Amino acid sequence: GLGAGVLWGVAQVGWFKANSILSYVVAFPIIVATPGVVAAIWGVVLFGENRGRRNSALLAVVVVMQVAGVAAIALSKGSA
């Protein structure tokens, strides 16, 4: 309800601030990738999702690749 709306508003302000400091080419992948990584980690830690060694290893690989990709984009100083 109201709490979710407040969180969404804060996130939206953060998005506008990121776009004003970074270029859209850099800010967009960061904004898109970060919630998925946070949700995946949250799901494992809080809800016990992805049980099993293989699933955990695969999730770790995906998170590392996502972080590496976002870091490469953020450091690229790309402009569109």
N, C-alpha and C. Protein backbone atom coordinates (compact mmCIF):
# COMPACT_ATOMS: atom_id res chain seq x y z
N GLY A 1 0.78 -1.16 0.00
CA GLY A 1 0.00 0.00 0.00
C GLY A 1 0.84 1.26 0.00
N LEU A 2 0.68 2.00 1.04
CA LEU A 2 1.32 3.31 1.14
C LEU A 2 2.85 3.18 1.20
N GLY A 3 3.34 2.20 1.94
CA GLY A 3 4.79 1.99 2.04
C GLY A 3 5.42 1.68 0.69
N ALA A 4 4.74 0.84 -0.10
CA ALA A 4 5.23 0.51 -1.43
C ALA A 4 5.26 1.74 -2.33
N GLY A 5 4.25 2.59 -2.20
CA GLY A 5 4.22 3.82 -2.97
C GLY A 5 5.36 4.76 -2.61
N VAL A 6 5.64 4.86 -1.32
CA VAL A 6 6.75 5.70 -0.86
C VAL A 6 8.07 5.16 -1.40
N LEU A 7 8.26 3.84 -1.31
CA LEU A 7 9.48 3.24 -1.83
C LEU A 7 9.61 3.46 -3.34
N TRP A 8 8.51 3.32 -4.06
CA TRP A 8 8.53 3.55 -5.50
C TRP A 8 8.90 5.00 -5.79
N GLY A 9 8.35 5.94 -5.04
CA GLY A 9 8.67 7.35 -5.23
C GLY A 9 10.14 7.64 -4.99
N VAL A 10 10.70 7.06 -3.95
CA VAL A 10 12.13 7.24 -3.66
C VAL A 10 12.96 6.66 -4.80
N ALA A 11 12.58 5.49 -5.27
CA ALA A 11 13.31 4.87 -6.38
C ALA A 11 13.21 5.71 -7.65
N GLN A 12 12.06 6.30 -7.90
CA GLN A 12 11.88 7.13 -9.08
C GLN A 12 12.76 8.38 -9.01
N VAL A 13 12.84 8.99 -7.85
CA VAL A 13 13.72 10.16 -7.67
C VAL A 13 15.17 9.75 -7.89
N GLY A 14 15.55 8.57 -7.37
CA GLY A 14 16.90 8.06 -7.59
C GLY A 14 17.19 7.84 -9.06
N TRP A 15 16.20 7.35 -9.81
CA TRP A 15 16.34 7.13 -11.25
C TRP A 15 16.57 8.46 -11.97
N PHE A 16 15.80 9.47 -11.63
CA PHE A 16 15.99 10.78 -12.27
C PHE A 16 17.35 11.38 -11.92
N LYS A 17 17.76 11.21 -10.68
CA LYS A 17 19.06 11.72 -10.24
C LYS A 17 20.18 11.00 -10.97
N ALA A 18 20.07 9.68 -11.11
CA ALA A 18 21.10 8.91 -11.82
C ALA A 18 21.19 9.34 -13.27
N ASN A 19 20.05 9.60 -13.91
CA ASN A 19 20.06 10.04 -15.30
C ASN A 19 20.67 11.42 -15.46
N SER A 20 20.55 12.26 -14.44
CA SER A 20 21.13 13.60 -14.56
C SER A 20 22.64 13.57 -14.35
N ILE A 21 23.14 12.60 -13.58
CA ILE A 21 24.58 12.51 -13.32
C ILE A 21 25.26 11.62 -14.36
N LEU A 22 24.69 10.46 -14.62
CA LEU A 22 25.24 9.53 -15.60
C LEU A 22 24.48 9.70 -16.91
N SER A 23 25.03 9.19 -17.98
CA SER A 23 24.26 9.19 -19.22
C SER A 23 23.20 8.08 -19.13
N TYR A 24 22.19 8.18 -19.96
CA TYR A 24 21.13 7.19 -19.97
C TYR A 24 21.68 5.81 -20.32
N VAL A 25 22.67 5.78 -21.21
CA VAL A 25 23.28 4.53 -21.65
C VAL A 25 23.91 3.79 -20.47
N VAL A 26 24.46 4.51 -19.52
CA VAL A 26 25.09 3.91 -18.34
C VAL A 26 24.05 3.64 -17.25
N ALA A 27 23.16 4.58 -17.01
CA ALA A 27 22.21 4.48 -15.90
C ALA A 27 21.18 3.36 -16.11
N PHE A 28 20.70 3.19 -17.33
CA PHE A 28 19.63 2.23 -17.57
C PHE A 28 20.02 0.79 -17.21
N PRO A 29 21.17 0.27 -17.67
CA PRO A 29 21.51 -1.11 -17.28
C PRO A 29 21.69 -1.29 -15.78
N ILE A 30 22.18 -0.29 -15.10
CA ILE A 30 22.34 -0.37 -13.66
C ILE A 30 20.97 -0.47 -12.99
N ILE A 31 20.06 0.38 -13.41
CA ILE A 31 18.72 0.41 -12.82
C ILE A 31 17.96 -0.88 -13.13
N VAL A 32 18.18 -1.45 -14.30
CA VAL A 32 17.46 -2.66 -14.69
C VAL A 32 18.06 -3.91 -14.02
N ALA A 33 19.37 -3.98 -13.90
CA ALA A 33 20.03 -5.19 -13.40
C ALA A 33 19.98 -5.31 -11.88
N THR A 34 20.11 -4.22 -11.17
CA THR A 34 20.25 -4.27 -9.72
C THR A 34 19.04 -4.90 -9.02
N PRO A 35 17.80 -4.56 -9.35
CA PRO A 35 16.68 -5.19 -8.64
C PRO A 35 16.63 -6.71 -8.80
N GLY A 36 17.00 -7.23 -9.96
CA GLY A 36 16.99 -8.68 -10.16
C GLY A 36 18.02 -9.38 -9.29
N VAL A 37 19.20 -8.79 -9.18
CA VAL A 37 20.25 -9.37 -8.34
C VAL A 37 19.83 -9.32 -6.88
N VAL A 38 19.31 -8.18 -6.46
CA VAL A 38 18.86 -8.04 -5.07
C VAL A 38 17.73 -9.02 -4.77
N ALA A 39 16.78 -9.15 -5.68
CA ALA A 39 15.66 -10.08 -5.48
C ALA A 39 16.13 -11.53 -5.42
N ALA A 40 17.10 -11.88 -6.25
CA ALA A 40 17.61 -13.26 -6.23
C ALA A 40 18.30 -13.56 -4.91
N ILE A 41 19.13 -12.65 -4.45
CA ILE A 41 19.82 -12.85 -3.17
C ILE A 41 18.81 -12.87 -2.03
N TRP A 42 17.85 -11.96 -2.08
CA TRP A 42 16.81 -11.91 -1.06
C TRP A 42 16.03 -13.23 -1.02
N GLY A 43 15.69 -13.76 -2.18
CA GLY A 43 14.96 -15.01 -2.25
C GLY A 43 15.73 -16.17 -1.63
N VAL A 44 17.03 -16.21 -1.87
CA VAL A 44 17.85 -17.29 -1.31
C VAL A 44 17.98 -17.13 0.19
N VAL A 45 18.29 -15.92 0.64
CA VAL A 45 18.57 -15.70 2.06
C VAL A 45 17.29 -15.77 2.91
N LEU A 46 16.24 -15.11 2.48
CA LEU A 46 15.04 -15.01 3.31
C LEU A 46 14.04 -16.14 3.10
N PHE A 47 13.94 -16.65 1.87
CA PHE A 47 12.88 -17.60 1.57
C PHE A 47 13.39 -19.00 1.23
N GLY A 48 14.70 -19.19 1.25
CA GLY A 48 15.25 -20.52 1.00
C GLY A 48 15.06 -21.02 -0.42
N GLU A 49 14.99 -20.12 -1.38
CA GLU A 49 14.84 -20.52 -2.78
C GLU A 49 16.16 -21.06 -3.32
N ASN A 50 16.11 -21.68 -4.48
CA ASN A 50 17.29 -22.23 -5.17
C ASN A 50 18.06 -23.21 -4.30
N ARG A 51 17.38 -24.19 -3.80
CA ARG A 51 18.05 -25.20 -2.98
C ARG A 51 18.89 -26.11 -3.87
N GLY A 52 19.92 -26.61 -3.32
CA GLY A 52 20.79 -27.53 -4.06
C GLY A 52 22.08 -26.83 -4.49
N ARG A 53 23.12 -27.62 -4.55
CA ARG A 53 24.45 -27.09 -4.89
C ARG A 53 24.48 -26.57 -6.33
N ARG A 54 23.90 -27.32 -7.26
CA ARG A 54 23.93 -26.90 -8.67
C ARG A 54 23.18 -25.59 -8.88
N ASN A 55 22.01 -25.47 -8.28
CA ASN A 55 21.23 -24.24 -8.42
C ASN A 55 21.95 -23.05 -7.80
N SER A 56 22.56 -23.25 -6.64
CA SER A 56 23.29 -22.17 -5.99
C SER A 56 24.50 -21.75 -6.81
N ALA A 57 25.20 -22.72 -7.38
CA ALA A 57 26.36 -22.41 -8.22
C ALA A 57 25.93 -21.65 -9.47
N LEU A 58 24.84 -22.07 -10.08
CA LEU A 58 24.34 -21.39 -11.27
C LEU A 58 23.91 -19.96 -10.94
N LEU A 59 23.24 -19.78 -9.82
CA LEU A 59 22.84 -18.44 -9.40
C LEU A 59 24.06 -17.57 -9.15
N ALA A 60 25.08 -18.13 -8.52
CA ALA A 60 26.31 -17.37 -8.27
C ALA A 60 26.97 -16.94 -9.58
N VAL A 61 27.00 -17.82 -10.56
CA VAL A 61 27.57 -17.48 -11.87
C VAL A 61 26.78 -16.36 -12.52
N VAL A 62 25.47 -16.45 -12.47
CA VAL A 62 24.61 -15.42 -13.07
C VAL A 62 24.82 -14.08 -12.38
N VAL A 63 24.88 -14.08 -11.06
CA VAL A 63 25.07 -12.82 -10.32
C VAL A 63 26.43 -12.22 -10.64
N VAL A 64 27.47 -13.04 -10.69
CA VAL A 64 28.81 -12.53 -11.02
C VAL A 64 28.84 -11.95 -12.44
N MET A 65 28.22 -12.64 -13.38
CA MET A 65 28.18 -12.13 -14.75
C MET A 65 27.38 -10.82 -14.83
N GLN A 66 26.30 -10.75 -14.11
CA GLN A 66 25.48 -9.54 -14.10
C GLN A 66 26.27 -8.37 -13.52
N VAL A 67 26.93 -8.60 -12.39
CA VAL A 67 27.72 -7.55 -11.75
C VAL A 67 28.87 -7.12 -12.66
N ALA A 68 29.54 -8.07 -13.29
CA ALA A 68 30.64 -7.74 -14.19
C ALA A 68 30.15 -6.93 -15.39
N GLY A 69 29.02 -7.32 -15.95
CA GLY A 69 28.46 -6.57 -17.07
C GLY A 69 28.07 -5.16 -16.71
N VAL A 70 27.41 -5.01 -15.58
CA VAL A 70 27.01 -3.67 -15.13
C VAL A 70 28.23 -2.82 -14.81
N ALA A 71 29.24 -3.43 -14.19
CA ALA A 71 30.47 -2.69 -13.88
C ALA A 71 31.16 -2.23 -15.16
N ALA A 72 31.23 -3.10 -16.17
CA ALA A 72 31.84 -2.73 -17.44
C ALA A 72 31.09 -1.59 -18.10
N ILE A 73 29.77 -1.64 -18.06
CA ILE A 73 28.96 -0.57 -18.65
C ILE A 73 29.16 0.73 -17.87
N ALA A 74 29.16 0.64 -16.55
CA ALA A 74 29.31 1.84 -15.72
C ALA A 74 30.67 2.48 -15.92
N LEU A 75 31.68 1.69 -16.15
CA LEU A 75 33.02 2.25 -16.33
C LEU A 75 33.29 2.70 -17.76
N SER A 76 32.39 2.37 -18.67
CA SER A 76 32.62 2.68 -20.08
C SER A 76 32.45 4.17 -20.42
N LYS A 77 31.72 4.89 -19.58
CA LYS A 77 31.43 6.30 -19.83
C LYS A 77 30.81 6.51 -21.22
N GLY A 78 29.91 5.58 -21.55
CA GLY A 78 29.25 5.64 -22.86
C GLY A 78 28.29 6.81 -22.95
N SER A 79 28.06 7.23 -24.16
CA SER A 79 27.08 8.31 -24.39
C SER A 79 26.29 7.98 -25.63
N ALA A 80 25.05 8.41 -25.62
CA ALA A 80 24.19 8.12 -26.76
C ALA A 80 23.67 9.40 -27.35
